[in-house]
Amino acid sequence: MRKEIKFSSYRKVPILLANAGSPLQLNDSSVIISAIKTYLISRRNSLEEIVSFYPPVKTMTEQGKEVFEYENKYWLMLDEKETKRVYPVKEVRVEEMKWRKWADDWLVHLISPNVYRTPKEALASFDYIVREGKFGILEGLFAKYVGAVAMFFVSKRLKKRHRLRDDVREDLYEAVNEWVKAVGKNRLFMGGNQPNLADLAVYGVLRVMEGLEAFDDMMVHTNVQPWYQRMEQVIEKTGVAI
C-alpha cells in the first residue's frame, strides 16, 4: 500500500532497503538485480559504491511526464577477469542484456491487459491481491471491488497505449513463444545449464500471473511450461521465494 512507501520520494515498487553500514535504498527491479549480482560476484566495492554506478537520469515520457531512468541498469559492473568468468564470450552478455530489456520494455506491459482483461478476471485478480496483502476487512472490500473496476478500465488504456490486439491473449502467447524460441531446444535455460539474469527477469514477470486465468491459458496455449517448471525447480532448490 502507498502508506508503506511514504518514506520514499521514489513512488514505485519494488524498493530494496539494504543494511550496508548505513541504510541504503535501491530502486527499480533491474537496477536491484544488477547491483546485487555485481556485489555477489565482486567484493572489491561496497554496495554503496556499486549503487553509485547506476545514477538515475531525468527523462520525459511521450505523455510529457517527468520520470527517472537508469540507462545502464542491465550492466554488471565487473572487471575484465570477472566479466570473462561470468560471460565467456561477448555474445552471452549481449543476449542476456537484450532479453532483460525485452522483459522490461515489452513483456511486462502485457500483464495488466491480460489479468484485468474482463470484469470477472479483474475481480479474481484483486481477490488474490487482497487475500495475500495486508488489508483490513473494510480496506480489503474497497480494494477488491473499486480496484477491480478501476484496473479493468486502466487495462483498456494500456491496451491502446501499447497497440495490443483486440484479443490481448494473442500478444501474450506470441511474446512467450518468442522467448521460448530464443532459449531454444538445446538449452535448459538462456543461461545454459543454469538460469541467467534474463531467465530470472522473464520468470519474475510471468510469475505475477500465477493462480490467475491468464496464467492457466498461457500454459495451455504456449510452449513455455517445460522452461517455467525448470525455473520453479531451481528456485525451490535455492530456497528463494519470488
PDB file of C-alpha atoms in Angstrom:
ATOM      1  CA  MET A   1       0.000   0.000   0.000  1.00  0.00           C
ATOM      2  CA  ARG A   2       1.111   3.580  -0.601  1.00  0.00           C
ATOM      3  CA  LYS A   3       1.490   4.269   3.104  1.00  0.00           C
ATOM      4  CA  GLU A   4       4.126   1.538   3.294  1.00  0.00           C
ATOM      5  CA  ILE A   5       6.451   3.517   0.991  1.00  0.00           C
ATOM      6  CA  LYS A   6       5.607   7.026   2.246  1.00  0.00           C
ATOM      7  CA  PHE A   7       9.237   7.338   3.434  1.00  0.00           C
ATOM      8  CA  SER A   8      10.413   7.318  -0.202  1.00  0.00           C
ATOM      9  CA  SER A   9      10.327  10.001  -2.882  1.00  0.00           C
ATOM     10  CA  TYR A  10      10.515   7.120  -5.377  1.00  0.00           C
ATOM     11  CA  ARG A  11       6.879   6.026  -5.660  1.00  0.00           C
ATOM     12  CA  LYS A  12       7.133   2.684  -7.429  1.00  0.00           C
ATOM     13  CA  VAL A  13       7.852  -0.817  -6.196  1.00  0.00           C
ATOM     14  CA  PRO A  14       9.993  -2.767  -5.723  1.00  0.00           C
ATOM     15  CA  ILE A  15      12.193  -0.832  -3.335  1.00  0.00           C
ATOM     16  CA  LEU A  16      15.029  -2.642  -1.592  1.00  0.00           C
ATOM     17  CA  LEU A  17      16.346  -1.333   1.720  1.00  0.00           C
ATOM     18  CA  ALA A  18      19.802  -2.712   2.456  1.00  0.00           C
ATOM     19  CA  ASN A  19      21.651  -2.513   5.756  1.00  0.00           C
ATOM     20  CA  ALA A  20      25.055  -1.651   4.342  1.00  0.00           C
ATOM     21  CA  GLY A  21      26.640   0.243   7.216  1.00  0.00           C
ATOM     22  CA  SER A  22      24.086   2.983   6.731  1.00  0.00           C
ATOM     23  CA  PRO A  23      20.579   2.482   5.320  1.00  0.00           C
ATOM     24  CA  LEU A  24      20.722   2.181   1.544  1.00  0.00           C
ATOM     25  CA  GLN A  25      17.721   2.364  -0.784  1.00  0.00           C
ATOM     26  CA  LEU A  26      17.785   0.654  -4.188  1.00  0.00           C
ATOM     27  CA  ASN A  27      15.055   1.412  -6.729  1.00  0.00           C
ATOM     28  CA  ASP A  28      13.923  -0.322  -9.932  1.00  0.00           C
ATOM     29  CA  SER A  29      13.880  -4.121 -10.159  1.00  0.00           C
ATOM     30  CA  SER A  30      16.531  -4.312 -12.906  1.00  0.00           C
ATOM     31  CA  VAL A  31      18.879  -1.972 -11.022  1.00  0.00           C
ATOM     32  CA  ILE A  32      18.376  -4.027  -7.855  1.00  0.00           C
ATOM     33  CA  ILE A  33      19.197  -7.261  -9.688  1.00  0.00           C
ATOM     34  CA  SER A  34      22.270  -5.840 -11.442  1.00  0.00           C
ATOM     35  CA  ALA A  35      23.633  -4.209  -8.280  1.00  0.00           C
ATOM     36  CA  ILE A  36      23.139  -7.267  -6.073  1.00  0.00           C
ATOM     37  CA  LYS A  37      24.554  -9.621  -8.714  1.00  0.00           C
ATOM     38  CA  THR A  38      27.592  -7.362  -9.099  1.00  0.00           C
ATOM     39  CA  TYR A  39      28.070  -7.306  -5.333  1.00  0.00           C
ATOM     40  CA  LEU A  40      27.842 -11.104  -5.049  1.00  0.00           C
ATOM     41  CA  ILE A  41      30.413 -11.652  -7.797  1.00  0.00           C
ATOM     42  CA  SER A  42      32.822  -8.844  -6.990  1.00  0.00           C
ATOM     43  CA  ARG A  43      33.641  -7.944  -3.401  1.00  0.00           C
ATOM     44  CA  ARG A  44      36.067  -5.189  -4.427  1.00  0.00           C
ATOM     45  CA  ASN A  45      33.485  -2.449  -3.961  1.00  0.00           C
ATOM     46  CA  SER A  46      30.946  -1.769  -1.245  1.00  0.00           C
ATOM     47  CA  LEU A  47      27.274  -1.958  -2.102  1.00  0.00           C
ATOM     48  CA  GLU A  48      27.077   1.829  -1.764  1.00  0.00           C
ATOM     49  CA  GLU A  49      29.807   2.224  -4.397  1.00  0.00           C
ATOM     50  CA  ILE A  50      28.139  -0.249  -6.729  1.00  0.00           C
ATOM     51  CA  VAL A  51      24.786   1.527  -6.462  1.00  0.00           C
ATOM     52  CA  SER A  52      26.521   4.791  -7.402  1.00  0.00           C
ATOM     53  CA  PHE A  53      27.365   3.196 -10.767  1.00  0.00           C
ATOM     54  CA  TYR A  54      23.630   3.283 -11.605  1.00  0.00           C
ATOM     55  CA  PRO A  55      22.736   7.001 -11.466  1.00  0.00           C
ATOM     56  CA  PRO A  56      19.128   7.994 -12.212  1.00  0.00           C
ATOM     57  CA  VAL A  57      18.683  10.183 -15.287  1.00  0.00           C
ATOM     58  CA  LYS A  58      15.688  12.505 -15.572  1.00  0.00           C
ATOM     59  CA  THR A  59      13.701  11.998 -18.795  1.00  0.00           C
ATOM     60  CA  MET A  60      10.271  12.826 -20.224  1.00  0.00           C
ATOM     61  CA  THR A  61       7.711  10.245 -21.321  1.00  0.00           C
ATOM     62  CA  GLU A  62       5.665  10.551 -24.526  1.00  0.00           C
ATOM     63  CA  GLN A  63       2.855  11.864 -22.324  1.00  0.00           C
ATOM     64  CA  GLY A  64       5.098  14.667 -21.025  1.00  0.00           C
ATOM     65  CA  LYS A  65       5.563  13.146 -17.575  1.00  0.00           C
ATOM     66  CA  GLU A  66       8.911  13.576 -15.846  1.00  0.00           C
ATOM     67  CA  VAL A  67      10.442  10.240 -14.787  1.00  0.00           C
ATOM     68  CA  PHE A  68      13.806   8.856 -13.741  1.00  0.00           C
ATOM     69  CA  GLU A  69      15.504   6.179 -15.828  1.00  0.00           C
ATOM     70  CA  TYR A  70      18.640   4.112 -15.250  1.00  0.00           C
ATOM     71  CA  GLU A  71      20.338   3.907 -18.626  1.00  0.00           C
ATOM     72  CA  ASN A  72      22.951   1.279 -17.704  1.00  0.00           C
ATOM     73  CA  LYS A  73      20.743  -0.859 -15.478  1.00  0.00           C
ATOM     74  CA  TYR A  74      21.359  -4.086 -17.431  1.00  0.00           C
ATOM     75  CA  TRP A  75      25.139  -3.936 -16.983  1.00  0.00           C
ATOM     76  CA  LEU A  76      27.056  -5.797 -14.291  1.00  0.00           C
ATOM     77  CA  MET A  77      29.920  -3.622 -13.055  1.00  0.00           C
ATOM     78  CA  LEU A  78      32.720  -6.183 -13.218  1.00  0.00           C
ATOM     79  CA  ASP A  79      36.412  -6.027 -14.059  1.00  0.00           C
ATOM     80  CA  GLU A  80      37.802  -7.853 -17.091  1.00  0.00           C
ATOM     81  CA  LYS A  81      38.610 -11.075 -15.232  1.00  0.00           C
ATOM     82  CA  GLU A  82      35.202 -11.258 -13.570  1.00  0.00           C
ATOM     83  CA  THR A  83      33.456 -10.479 -16.837  1.00  0.00           C
ATOM     84  CA  LYS A  84      35.190 -13.360 -18.635  1.00  0.00           C
ATOM     85  CA  ARG A  85      34.227 -15.727 -15.819  1.00  0.00           C
ATOM     86  CA  VAL A  86      30.542 -14.777 -15.981  1.00  0.00           C
ATOM     87  CA  TYR A  87      30.374 -14.195 -19.746  1.00  0.00           C
ATOM     88  CA  PRO A  88      32.895 -16.465 -21.529  1.00  0.00           C
ATOM     89  CA  VAL A  89      32.071 -14.809 -24.854  1.00  0.00           C
ATOM     90  CA  LYS A  90      30.696 -11.343 -25.600  1.00  0.00           C
ATOM     91  CA  GLU A  91      27.568 -12.734 -27.243  1.00  0.00           C
ATOM     92  CA  VAL A  92      26.407 -14.268 -23.957  1.00  0.00           C
ATOM     93  CA  ARG A  93      26.380 -10.867 -22.265  1.00  0.00           C
ATOM     94  CA  VAL A  94      24.704  -9.165 -25.224  1.00  0.00           C
ATOM     95  CA  GLU A  95      21.973 -11.802 -25.325  1.00  0.00           C
ATOM     96  CA  GLU A  96      21.287 -11.576 -21.600  1.00  0.00           C
ATOM     97  CA  MET A  97      21.027  -7.776 -21.706  1.00  0.00           C
ATOM     98  CA  LYS A  98      18.794  -7.870 -24.791  1.00  0.00           C
ATOM     99  CA  TRP A  99      16.218 -10.153 -23.183  1.00  0.00           C
ATOM    100  CA  ARG A 100      16.290  -8.417 -19.808  1.00  0.00           C
ATOM    101  CA  LYS A 101      15.428  -5.203 -21.660  1.00  0.00           C
ATOM    102  CA  TRP A 102      12.747  -7.030 -23.661  1.00  0.00           C
ATOM    103  CA  ALA A 103      11.131  -8.222 -20.430  1.00  0.00           C
ATOM    104  CA  ASP A 104      11.011  -4.618 -19.137  1.00  0.00           C
ATOM    105  CA  ASP A 105      10.058  -2.903 -22.394  1.00  0.00           C
ATOM    106  CA  TRP A 106       7.519  -5.379 -23.761  1.00  0.00           C
ATOM    107  CA  LEU A 107       6.626  -8.466 -21.737  1.00  0.00           C
ATOM    108  CA  VAL A 108       5.749  -6.649 -18.524  1.00  0.00           C
ATOM    109  CA  HIS A 109       3.287  -4.415 -20.401  1.00  0.00           C
ATOM    110  CA  LEU A 110       1.263  -7.462 -21.429  1.00  0.00           C
ATOM    111  CA  ILE A 111       0.433  -8.440 -17.855  1.00  0.00           C
ATOM    112  CA  SER A 112      -2.174  -5.858 -16.798  1.00  0.00           C
ATOM    113  CA  PRO A 113      -4.198  -6.021 -20.051  1.00  0.00           C
ATOM    114  CA  ASN A 114      -4.332  -9.796 -19.631  1.00  0.00           C
ATOM    115  CA  VAL A 115      -5.029 -10.207 -15.909  1.00  0.00           C
ATOM    116  CA  TYR A 116      -7.653  -7.410 -15.971  1.00  0.00           C
ATOM    117  CA  ARG A 117      -8.976  -8.339 -19.422  1.00  0.00           C
ATOM    118  CA  THR A 118     -12.602  -8.818 -18.319  1.00  0.00           C
ATOM    119  CA  PRO A 119     -14.539  -7.670 -15.223  1.00  0.00           C
ATOM    120  CA  LYS A 120     -14.514 -11.274 -13.993  1.00  0.00           C
ATOM    121  CA  GLU A 121     -10.726 -11.588 -14.381  1.00  0.00           C
ATOM    122  CA  ALA A 122     -10.159  -8.167 -12.776  1.00  0.00           C
ATOM    123  CA  LEU A 123     -12.244  -9.192  -9.766  1.00  0.00           C
ATOM    124  CA  ALA A 124     -10.386 -12.512  -9.475  1.00  0.00           C
ATOM    125  CA  SER A 125      -7.047 -10.680  -9.619  1.00  0.00           C
ATOM    126  CA  PHE A 126      -7.993  -8.288  -6.830  1.00  0.00           C
ATOM    127  CA  ASP A 127      -9.441 -11.125  -4.780  1.00  0.00           C
ATOM    128  CA  TYR A 128      -5.962 -12.666  -4.898  1.00  0.00           C
ATOM    129  CA  ILE A 129      -4.260  -9.327  -4.100  1.00  0.00           C
ATOM    130  CA  VAL A 130      -6.497  -8.731  -1.087  1.00  0.00           C
ATOM    131  CA  ARG A 131      -6.126 -12.299   0.138  1.00  0.00           C
ATOM    132  CA  GLU A 132      -2.321 -12.098   0.014  1.00  0.00           C
ATOM    133  CA  GLY A 133      -1.965  -8.467   1.086  1.00  0.00           C
ATOM    134  CA  LYS A 134      -2.097  -6.654   4.419  1.00  0.00           C
ATOM    135  CA  PHE A 135      -5.665  -5.399   4.272  1.00  0.00           C
ATOM    136  CA  GLY A 136      -8.281  -4.876   6.944  1.00  0.00           C
ATOM    137  CA  ILE A 137     -11.835  -6.052   6.257  1.00  0.00           C
ATOM    138  CA  LEU A 138     -13.140  -2.695   5.015  1.00  0.00           C
ATOM    139  CA  GLU A 139      -9.909  -1.863   3.214  1.00  0.00           C
ATOM    140  CA  GLY A 140      -9.994  -5.257   1.539  1.00  0.00           C
ATOM    141  CA  LEU A 141     -13.575  -4.903   0.326  1.00  0.00           C
ATOM    142  CA  PHE A 142     -12.887  -1.427  -1.024  1.00  0.00           C
ATOM    143  CA  ALA A 143      -9.662  -2.502  -2.712  1.00  0.00           C
ATOM    144  CA  LYS A 144     -11.250  -5.607  -4.216  1.00  0.00           C
ATOM    145  CA  TYR A 145     -14.293  -4.042  -5.839  1.00  0.00           C
ATOM    146  CA  VAL A 146     -13.189  -0.476  -6.519  1.00  0.00           C
ATOM    147  CA  GLY A 147      -9.702  -1.606  -7.531  1.00  0.00           C
ATOM    148  CA  ALA A 148     -11.059  -4.249  -9.895  1.00  0.00           C
ATOM    149  CA  VAL A 149     -13.333  -1.742 -11.655  1.00  0.00           C
ATOM    150  CA  ALA A 150     -10.552   0.849 -11.895  1.00  0.00           C
ATOM    151  CA  MET A 151      -7.976  -1.595 -13.254  1.00  0.00           C
ATOM    152  CA  PHE A 152     -10.413  -3.028 -15.781  1.00  0.00           C
ATOM    153  CA  PHE A 153     -10.632   0.434 -17.389  1.00  0.00           C
ATOM    154  CA  VAL A 154      -6.918   1.132 -16.909  1.00  0.00           C
ATOM    155  CA  SER A 155      -6.134  -2.103 -18.739  1.00  0.00           C
ATOM    156  CA  LYS A 156      -8.107  -0.852 -21.736  1.00  0.00           C
ATOM    157  CA  ARG A 157      -5.995   2.323 -21.833  1.00  0.00           C
ATOM    158  CA  LEU A 158      -2.826   0.247 -21.585  1.00  0.00           C
ATOM    159  CA  LYS A 159      -4.047  -1.979 -24.396  1.00  0.00           C
ATOM    160  CA  LYS A 160      -4.433   1.087 -26.608  1.00  0.00           C
ATOM    161  CA  ARG A 161      -1.146   2.672 -25.497  1.00  0.00           C
ATOM    162  CA  HIS A 162       0.886  -0.429 -26.332  1.00  0.00           C
ATOM    163  CA  ARG A 163      -1.067  -1.126 -29.531  1.00  0.00           C
ATOM    164  CA  LEU A 164      -2.204  -4.588 -28.476  1.00  0.00           C
ATOM    165  CA  ARG A 165      -4.622  -6.714 -30.452  1.00  0.00           C
ATOM    166  CA  ASP A 166      -8.321  -6.955 -29.670  1.00  0.00           C
ATOM    167  CA  ASP A 167      -7.618 -10.303 -28.035  1.00  0.00           C
ATOM    168  CA  VAL A 168      -4.657  -9.427 -25.804  1.00  0.00           C
ATOM    169  CA  ARG A 169      -4.032 -13.106 -25.119  1.00  0.00           C
ATOM    170  CA  GLU A 170      -2.617 -13.383 -28.635  1.00  0.00           C
ATOM    171  CA  ASP A 171       0.068 -10.819 -27.826  1.00  0.00           C
ATOM    172  CA  LEU A 172       0.904 -12.689 -24.633  1.00  0.00           C
ATOM    173  CA  TYR A 173       1.130 -16.059 -26.385  1.00  0.00           C
ATOM    174  CA  GLU A 174       3.276 -14.628 -29.172  1.00  0.00           C
ATOM    175  CA  ALA A 175       5.684 -12.964 -26.737  1.00  0.00           C
ATOM    176  CA  VAL A 176       6.057 -16.041 -24.567  1.00  0.00           C
ATOM    177  CA  ASN A 177       6.663 -18.299 -27.551  1.00  0.00           C
ATOM    178  CA  GLU A 178       9.228 -15.787 -28.835  1.00  0.00           C
ATOM    179  CA  TRP A 179      11.065 -16.202 -25.533  1.00  0.00           C
ATOM    180  CA  VAL A 180      10.896 -19.999 -25.700  1.00  0.00           C
ATOM    181  CA  LYS A 181      12.251 -19.914 -29.256  1.00  0.00           C
ATOM    182  CA  ALA A 182      15.144 -17.689 -28.127  1.00  0.00           C
ATOM    183  CA  VAL A 183      16.070 -20.153 -25.365  1.00  0.00           C
ATOM    184  CA  GLY A 184      15.990 -22.908 -27.977  1.00  0.00           C
ATOM    185  CA  LYS A 185      15.717 -26.667 -27.792  1.00  0.00           C
ATOM    186  CA  ASN A 186      19.354 -27.322 -26.893  1.00  0.00           C
ATOM    187  CA  ARG A 187      19.487 -25.283 -23.683  1.00  0.00           C
ATOM    188  CA  LEU A 188      17.688 -25.767 -20.387  1.00  0.00           C
ATOM    189  CA  PHE A 189      17.776 -22.025 -19.811  1.00  0.00           C
ATOM    190  CA  MET A 190      19.022 -18.993 -21.686  1.00  0.00           C
ATOM    191  CA  GLY A 191      21.955 -19.182 -19.286  1.00  0.00           C
ATOM    192  CA  GLY A 192      22.674 -22.767 -20.376  1.00  0.00           C
ATOM    193  CA  ASN A 193      22.513 -25.341 -17.586  1.00  0.00           C
ATOM    194  CA  GLN A 194      21.652 -22.658 -15.044  1.00  0.00           C
ATOM    195  CA  PRO A 195      19.386 -19.603 -15.346  1.00  0.00           C
ATOM    196  CA  ASN A 196      20.957 -16.247 -16.082  1.00  0.00           C
ATOM    197  CA  LEU A 197      19.519 -12.805 -15.343  1.00  0.00           C
ATOM    198  CA  ALA A 198      17.351 -12.891 -18.466  1.00  0.00           C
ATOM    199  CA  ASP A 199      15.740 -16.133 -17.278  1.00  0.00           C
ATOM    200  CA  LEU A 200      15.168 -14.506 -13.901  1.00  0.00           C
ATOM    201  CA  ALA A 201      13.611 -11.384 -15.441  1.00  0.00           C
ATOM    202  CA  VAL A 202      11.163 -13.303 -17.630  1.00  0.00           C
ATOM    203  CA  TYR A 203      10.255 -15.728 -14.848  1.00  0.00           C
ATOM    204  CA  GLY A 204       9.627 -12.824 -12.474  1.00  0.00           C
ATOM    205  CA  VAL A 205       7.197 -11.203 -14.910  1.00  0.00           C
ATOM    206  CA  LEU A 206       5.271 -14.393 -15.672  1.00  0.00           C
ATOM    207  CA  ARG A 207       5.198 -15.455 -12.014  1.00  0.00           C
ATOM    208  CA  VAL A 208       2.953 -12.454 -11.269  1.00  0.00           C
ATOM    209  CA  MET A 209       0.088 -14.149 -13.126  1.00  0.00           C
ATOM    210  CA  GLU A 210       0.314 -17.500 -11.356  1.00  0.00           C
ATOM    211  CA  GLY A 211      -3.050 -18.559  -9.925  1.00  0.00           C
ATOM    212  CA  LEU A 212      -4.987 -16.450 -12.431  1.00  0.00           C
ATOM    213  CA  GLU A 213      -6.861 -17.353 -15.609  1.00  0.00           C
ATOM    214  CA  ALA A 214      -4.295 -15.627 -17.831  1.00  0.00           C
ATOM    215  CA  PHE A 215      -1.539 -17.849 -16.441  1.00  0.00           C
ATOM    216  CA  ASP A 216      -3.523 -21.052 -16.989  1.00  0.00           C
ATOM    217  CA  ASP A 217      -4.342 -20.005 -20.565  1.00  0.00           C
ATOM    218  CA  MET A 218      -0.676 -19.219 -21.221  1.00  0.00           C
ATOM    219  CA  MET A 219       0.388 -22.663 -20.036  1.00  0.00           C
ATOM    220  CA  VAL A 220      -2.125 -24.347 -22.343  1.00  0.00           C
ATOM    221  CA  HIS A 221      -1.578 -22.236 -25.457  1.00  0.00           C
ATOM    222  CA  THR A 222       2.202 -21.743 -25.451  1.00  0.00           C
ATOM    223  CA  ASN A 223       5.332 -23.882 -25.190  1.00  0.00           C
ATOM    224  CA  VAL A 224       6.615 -22.222 -22.019  1.00  0.00           C
ATOM    225  CA  GLN A 225       5.651 -24.838 -19.445  1.00  0.00           C
ATOM    226  CA  PRO A 226       8.822 -27.005 -19.529  1.00  0.00           C
ATOM    227  CA  TRP A 227      11.096 -23.962 -19.112  1.00  0.00           C
ATOM    228  CA  TYR A 228       8.856 -22.478 -16.426  1.00  0.00           C
ATOM    229  CA  GLN A 229       8.817 -25.717 -14.446  1.00  0.00           C
ATOM    230  CA  ARG A 230      12.613 -25.948 -14.645  1.00  0.00           C
ATOM    231  CA  MET A 231      12.809 -22.416 -13.263  1.00  0.00           C
ATOM    232  CA  GLU A 232      10.492 -23.363 -10.403  1.00  0.00           C
ATOM    233  CA  GLN A 233      12.693 -26.335  -9.554  1.00  0.00           C
ATOM    234  CA  VAL A 234      15.846 -24.195  -9.475  1.00  0.00           C
ATOM    235  CA  ILE A 235      14.134 -21.587  -7.283  1.00  0.00           C
ATOM    236  CA  GLU A 236      12.897 -24.299  -4.924  1.00  0.00           C
ATOM    237  CA  LYS A 237      16.382 -25.821  -4.604  1.00  0.00           C
ATOM    238  CA  THR A 238      17.940 -22.478  -3.715  1.00  0.00           C
ATOM    239  CA  GLY A 239      15.265 -21.781  -1.117  1.00  0.00           C
ATOM    240  CA  VAL A 240      14.461 -18.380  -2.619  1.00  0.00           C
ATOM    241  CA  ALA A 241      10.879 -17.117  -2.617  1.00  0.00           C
ATOM    242  CA  ILE A 242       9.851 -14.946  -5.556  1.00  0.00           C
TER     243      ILE A 242
END
